[in-house]
mmCIF file of C-alpha atoms in Angstrom:
data_model
loop_
_atom_site.group_PDB
_atom_site.id
_atom_site.type_symbol
_atom_site.label_atom_id
_atom_site.label_comp_id
_atom_site.label_asym_id
_atom_site.label_seq_id
_atom_site.Cartn_x
_atom_site.Cartn_y
_atom_site.Cartn_z
ATOM 1 C CA UNK Z 1 -87.269 7.558 161.815
ATOM 2 C CA UNK Z 2 -84.957 7.579 164.815
ATOM 3 C CA UNK Z 3 -84.348 3.824 164.432
ATOM 4 C CA UNK Z 4 -80.676 3.480 163.463
ATOM 5 C CA UNK Z 5 -78.777 4.348 166.631
ATOM 6 C CA UNK Z 6 -81.207 2.889 169.113
ATOM 7 C CA UNK Z 7 -82.289 -0.361 167.388
ATOM 8 C CA UNK Z 8 -80.326 -3.568 167.761
ATOM 9 C CA UNK Z 9 -82.632 -6.097 166.118
ATOM 10 C CA UNK Z 10 -79.818 -8.546 165.288
ATOM 11 C CA UNK Z 11 -79.545 -9.912 168.823
ATOM 12 C CA UNK Z 12 -83.235 -10.708 169.209
ATOM 13 C CA UNK Z 13 -85.598 -13.122 167.529
ATOM 14 C CA UNK Z 14 -87.480 -12.320 164.292
ATOM 15 C CA UNK Z 15 -90.277 -9.839 164.895
ATOM 16 C CA UNK Z 16 -88.078 -8.548 167.700
ATOM 17 C CA UNK Z 17 -89.660 -7.579 170.999
ATOM 18 C CA UNK Z 18 -89.486 -3.959 172.110
ATOM 19 C CA UNK Z 19 -86.721 -3.395 174.638
ATOM 20 C CA UNK Z 20 -87.600 -4.019 178.237
ATOM 21 C CA UNK Z 21 -87.098 -1.741 181.186
ATOM 22 C CA UNK Z 22 -83.645 -3.122 182.112
ATOM 23 C CA UNK Z 23 -82.306 -2.696 178.576
ATOM 24 C CA UNK Z 24 -83.664 0.847 178.320
ATOM 25 C CA UNK Z 25 -82.170 1.688 181.726
ATOM 26 C CA UNK Z 26 -78.743 0.429 180.611
ATOM 27 C CA UNK Z 27 -79.070 2.412 177.370
ATOM 28 C CA UNK Z 28 -79.944 5.613 179.275
ATOM 29 C CA UNK Z 29 -77.016 5.175 181.647
ATOM 30 C CA UNK Z 30 -74.638 4.612 178.720
ATOM 31 C CA UNK Z 31 -76.102 7.658 177.011
ATOM 32 C CA UNK Z 32 -75.566 9.849 180.086
ATOM 33 C CA UNK Z 33 -71.982 8.586 180.379
ATOM 34 C CA UNK Z 34 -71.282 9.271 176.693
ATOM 35 C CA UNK Z 35 -72.770 12.757 176.989
ATOM 36 C CA UNK Z 36 -70.687 13.547 180.066
ATOM 37 C CA UNK Z 37 -67.441 12.257 178.552
ATOM 38 C CA UNK Z 38 -67.726 13.063 174.819
ATOM 39 C CA UNK Z 39 -70.594 15.555 174.416
ATOM 40 C CA UNK Z 40 -69.591 16.311 170.821
ATOM 41 C CA UNK Z 41 -70.296 12.669 169.875
ATOM 42 C CA UNK Z 42 -74.004 12.705 170.788
ATOM 43 C CA UNK Z 43 -76.739 14.084 168.572
ATOM 44 C CA UNK Z 44 -80.487 14.648 168.620
ATOM 45 C CA UNK Z 45 -81.218 10.904 168.465
ATOM 46 C CA UNK Z 46 -79.950 10.705 172.067
ATOM 47 C CA UNK Z 47 -82.587 13.253 173.130
ATOM 48 C CA UNK Z 48 -85.242 11.224 171.308
ATOM 49 C CA UNK Z 49 -84.144 8.011 173.088
ATOM 50 C CA UNK Z 50 -84.384 9.681 176.529
ATOM 51 C CA UNK Z 51 -87.698 11.376 175.709
ATOM 52 C CA UNK Z 52 -89.304 8.204 174.357
ATOM 53 C CA UNK Z 53 -88.136 6.208 177.400
ATOM 54 C CA UNK Z 54 -89.896 8.712 179.668
ATOM 55 C CA UNK Z 55 -93.101 8.331 177.698
ATOM 56 C CA UNK Z 56 -92.921 4.530 177.396
ATOM 57 C CA UNK Z 57 -92.334 3.873 181.084
ATOM 58 C CA UNK Z 58 -94.246 6.620 182.927
ATOM 59 C CA UNK Z 59 -94.589 4.446 186.049
ATOM 60 C CA UNK Z 60 -90.899 3.515 186.330
ATOM 61 C CA UNK Z 61 -89.059 5.661 188.843
ATOM 62 C CA UNK Z 62 -85.666 4.277 187.724
ATOM 63 C CA UNK Z 63 -86.308 5.110 184.084
ATOM 64 C CA UNK Z 64 -87.691 8.537 185.028
ATOM 65 C CA UNK Z 65 -84.561 9.354 187.010
ATOM 66 C CA UNK Z 66 -82.157 7.988 184.377
ATOM 67 C CA UNK Z 67 -83.952 9.689 181.459
ATOM 68 C CA UNK Z 68 -84.075 13.040 183.260
ATOM 69 C CA UNK Z 69 -80.379 12.751 184.201
ATOM 70 C CA UNK Z 70 -79.532 12.064 180.564
ATOM 71 C CA UNK Z 71 -81.693 14.967 179.356
ATOM 72 C CA UNK Z 72 -80.104 17.338 181.880
ATOM 73 C CA UNK Z 73 -76.673 16.542 180.425
ATOM 74 C CA UNK Z 74 -77.840 16.563 176.792
ATOM 75 C CA UNK Z 75 -79.678 19.879 177.040
ATOM 76 C CA UNK Z 76 -76.562 21.693 178.233
ATOM 77 C CA UNK Z 77 -75.998 21.835 174.470
ATOM 78 C CA UNK Z 78 -78.358 24.572 173.194
ATOM 79 C CA UNK Z 79 -78.448 22.949 169.736
ATOM 80 C CA UNK Z 80 -80.123 19.851 171.200
ATOM 81 C CA UNK Z 81 -82.787 21.684 173.242
ATOM 82 C CA UNK Z 82 -85.338 22.056 170.422
ATOM 83 C CA UNK Z 83 -85.525 18.238 170.165
ATOM 84 C CA UNK Z 84 -86.845 18.084 173.738
ATOM 85 C CA UNK Z 85 -89.201 20.998 173.294
ATOM 86 C CA UNK Z 86 -92.519 19.221 172.966
ATOM 87 C CA UNK Z 87 -95.544 19.297 175.281
ATOM 88 C CA UNK Z 88 -95.284 15.510 175.794
ATOM 89 C CA UNK Z 89 -91.675 15.730 177.000
ATOM 90 C CA UNK Z 90 -92.460 18.648 179.309
ATOM 91 C CA UNK Z 91 -95.418 16.750 180.813
ATOM 92 C CA UNK Z 92 -93.296 13.617 181.337
ATOM 93 C CA UNK Z 93 -90.508 15.593 183.033
ATOM 94 C CA UNK Z 94 -93.018 17.450 185.212
ATOM 95 C CA UNK Z 95 -94.468 14.090 186.322
ATOM 96 C CA UNK Z 96 -90.997 12.909 187.405
ATOM 97 C CA UNK Z 97 -90.353 16.197 189.223
ATOM 98 C CA UNK Z 98 -93.418 15.648 191.402
ATOM 99 C CA UNK Z 99 -92.257 12.315 192.821
ATOM 100 C CA UNK Z 100 -88.495 11.948 192.535
ATOM 101 C CA UNK Z 101 -86.413 13.515 195.337
ATOM 102 C CA UNK Z 102 -83.248 13.158 193.200
ATOM 103 C CA UNK Z 103 -84.688 15.128 190.279
ATOM 104 C CA UNK Z 104 -82.733 18.253 189.277
ATOM 105 C CA UNK Z 105 -85.033 21.279 188.872
ATOM 106 C CA UNK Z 106 -82.424 22.759 186.503
ATOM 107 C CA UNK Z 107 -83.875 20.425 183.858
ATOM 108 C CA UNK Z 108 -87.219 22.245 184.088
ATOM 109 C CA UNK Z 109 -85.406 25.523 183.414
ATOM 110 C CA UNK Z 110 -84.131 24.079 180.112
ATOM 111 C CA UNK Z 111 -87.664 23.198 178.978
ATOM 112 C CA UNK Z 112 -89.163 26.712 178.823
ATOM 113 C CA UNK Z 113 -89.822 27.276 175.137
ATOM 114 C CA UNK Z 114 -93.361 28.639 174.748
ATOM 115 C CA UNK Z 115 -96.193 30.003 176.882
ATOM 116 C CA UNK Z 116 -97.614 26.583 177.735
ATOM 117 C CA UNK Z 117 -94.251 25.113 178.786
ATOM 118 C CA UNK Z 118 -93.457 28.224 180.846
ATOM 119 C CA UNK Z 119 -96.753 27.813 182.708
ATOM 120 C CA UNK Z 120 -96.090 24.092 183.251
ATOM 121 C CA UNK Z 121 -92.554 24.745 184.531
ATOM 122 C CA UNK Z 122 -93.761 27.575 186.783
ATOM 123 C CA UNK Z 123 -96.428 25.312 188.310
ATOM 124 C CA UNK Z 124 -94.064 22.333 188.636
ATOM 125 C CA UNK Z 125 -91.421 24.378 190.452
ATOM 126 C CA UNK Z 126 -94.002 25.828 192.846
ATOM 127 C CA UNK Z 127 -95.237 22.285 193.480
ATOM 128 C CA UNK Z 128 -91.678 21.154 194.236
ATOM 129 C CA UNK Z 129 -91.090 24.112 196.578
ATOM 130 C CA UNK Z 130 -94.279 23.296 198.496
ATOM 131 C CA UNK Z 131 -94.190 19.516 198.081
ATOM 132 C CA UNK Z 132 -93.492 16.566 200.291
ATOM 133 C CA UNK Z 133 -89.713 16.858 200.103
ATOM 134 C CA UNK Z 134 -87.226 18.243 202.614
ATOM 135 C CA UNK Z 135 -86.058 21.854 202.926
ATOM 136 C CA UNK Z 136 -82.909 21.296 200.850
ATOM 137 C CA UNK Z 137 -84.929 19.995 197.902
ATOM 138 C CA UNK Z 138 -87.461 22.821 198.288
ATOM 139 C CA UNK Z 139 -84.618 25.371 198.460
ATOM 140 C CA UNK Z 140 -83.045 24.010 195.263
ATOM 141 C CA UNK Z 141 -86.380 24.338 193.436
ATOM 142 C CA UNK Z 142 -86.895 27.812 194.913
ATOM 143 C CA UNK Z 143 -83.488 28.880 193.614
ATOM 144 C CA UNK Z 144 -84.375 27.796 190.056
ATOM 145 C CA UNK Z 145 -87.857 29.330 190.287
ATOM 146 C CA UNK Z 146 -86.556 32.698 191.484
ATOM 147 C CA UNK Z 147 -83.817 32.717 188.830
ATOM 148 C CA UNK Z 148 -86.411 32.086 186.117
ATOM 149 C CA UNK Z 149 -88.623 34.863 187.477
ATOM 150 C CA UNK Z 150 -85.690 37.279 187.557
ATOM 151 C CA UNK Z 151 -84.802 36.430 183.950
ATOM 152 C CA UNK Z 152 -88.482 36.771 182.990
ATOM 153 C CA UNK Z 153 -88.552 33.201 181.681
ATOM 154 C CA UNK Z 154 -91.636 32.351 183.749
ATOM 155 C CA UNK Z 155 -94.507 34.447 185.111
ATOM 156 C CA UNK Z 156 -93.771 36.505 188.207
ATOM 157 C CA UNK Z 157 -96.981 35.711 190.049
ATOM 158 C CA UNK Z 158 -96.669 33.108 192.803
ATOM 159 C CA UNK Z 159 -99.552 31.670 194.765
ATOM 160 C CA UNK Z 160 -99.878 32.604 198.432
ATOM 161 C CA UNK Z 161 -98.872 29.166 199.665
ATOM 162 C CA UNK Z 162 -95.613 29.277 197.661
ATOM 163 C CA UNK Z 163 -94.809 32.763 199.006
ATOM 164 C CA UNK Z 164 -95.419 31.561 202.570
ATOM 165 C CA UNK Z 165 -93.133 28.559 202.019
ATOM 166 C CA UNK Z 166 -90.423 30.745 200.470
ATOM 167 C CA UNK Z 167 -90.549 33.138 203.432
ATOM 168 C CA UNK Z 168 -90.253 30.221 205.802
ATOM 169 C CA UNK Z 169 -87.417 28.659 203.787
ATOM 170 C CA UNK Z 170 -85.541 31.916 203.893
ATOM 171 C CA UNK Z 171 -85.814 31.976 207.688
ATOM 172 C CA UNK Z 172 -84.802 28.358 208.194
ATOM 173 C CA UNK Z 173 -82.212 27.995 205.434
ATOM 174 C CA UNK Z 174 -78.573 28.048 206.438
ATOM 175 C CA UNK Z 175 -76.364 30.990 205.479
ATOM 176 C CA UNK Z 176 -74.939 29.222 202.411
ATOM 177 C CA UNK Z 177 -78.408 28.388 201.154
ATOM 178 C CA UNK Z 178 -79.176 29.008 197.510
ATOM 179 C CA UNK Z 179 -82.432 30.678 198.579
ATOM 180 C CA UNK Z 180 -80.473 33.395 200.365
ATOM 181 C CA UNK Z 181 -78.214 33.798 197.330
ATOM 182 C CA UNK Z 182 -81.118 34.675 195.041
ATOM 183 C CA UNK Z 183 -82.127 37.717 197.036
ATOM 184 C CA UNK Z 184 -85.612 36.250 197.282
ATOM 185 C CA UNK Z 185 -86.449 38.776 199.990
ATOM 186 C CA UNK Z 186 -86.651 41.439 197.273
ATOM 187 C CA UNK Z 187 -89.248 39.400 195.427
ATOM 188 C CA UNK Z 188 -91.259 38.606 198.496
ATOM 189 C CA UNK Z 189 -91.621 42.257 199.458
ATOM 190 C CA UNK Z 190 -93.230 43.194 196.163
#
């Protein structure tokens, strides 16, 4: 299952070795390019390739970034989202979101599909708002978090630390900031 598109046994020795990190990275980059240029040509096997790469190389920052970039592009297609909707994929993406400054929090928004994933996404976005990153990264996560709360995709309750950080972000953010654009002040007064 899922072998065809992603297996190239012919160019390796009998009893072929699993692909290494460099090969997987090249495959993910090609996948992201194909998705960006001809989205109609990719199918659910592309989601499976990106998801399995995340799970096979949990310690690799390069693979985490490349797989999440590919998933972000792939999941713009609503028909492909169910193939990424598994607890294992959500956990792998959440792990990347905690450590990678280049991660797009929009990907987390595409992974809300049941109560457990909504809780995981809610927690991960709060962690990113309050984490070790700079204000721009925190503001981007805050924007996604507040949008999801407004659309009732995730629980409304925020912990006190997150609320304090959001209030501070709103004070320090520049006028064009996404945090200002969400009308977060309305949420914070509730």
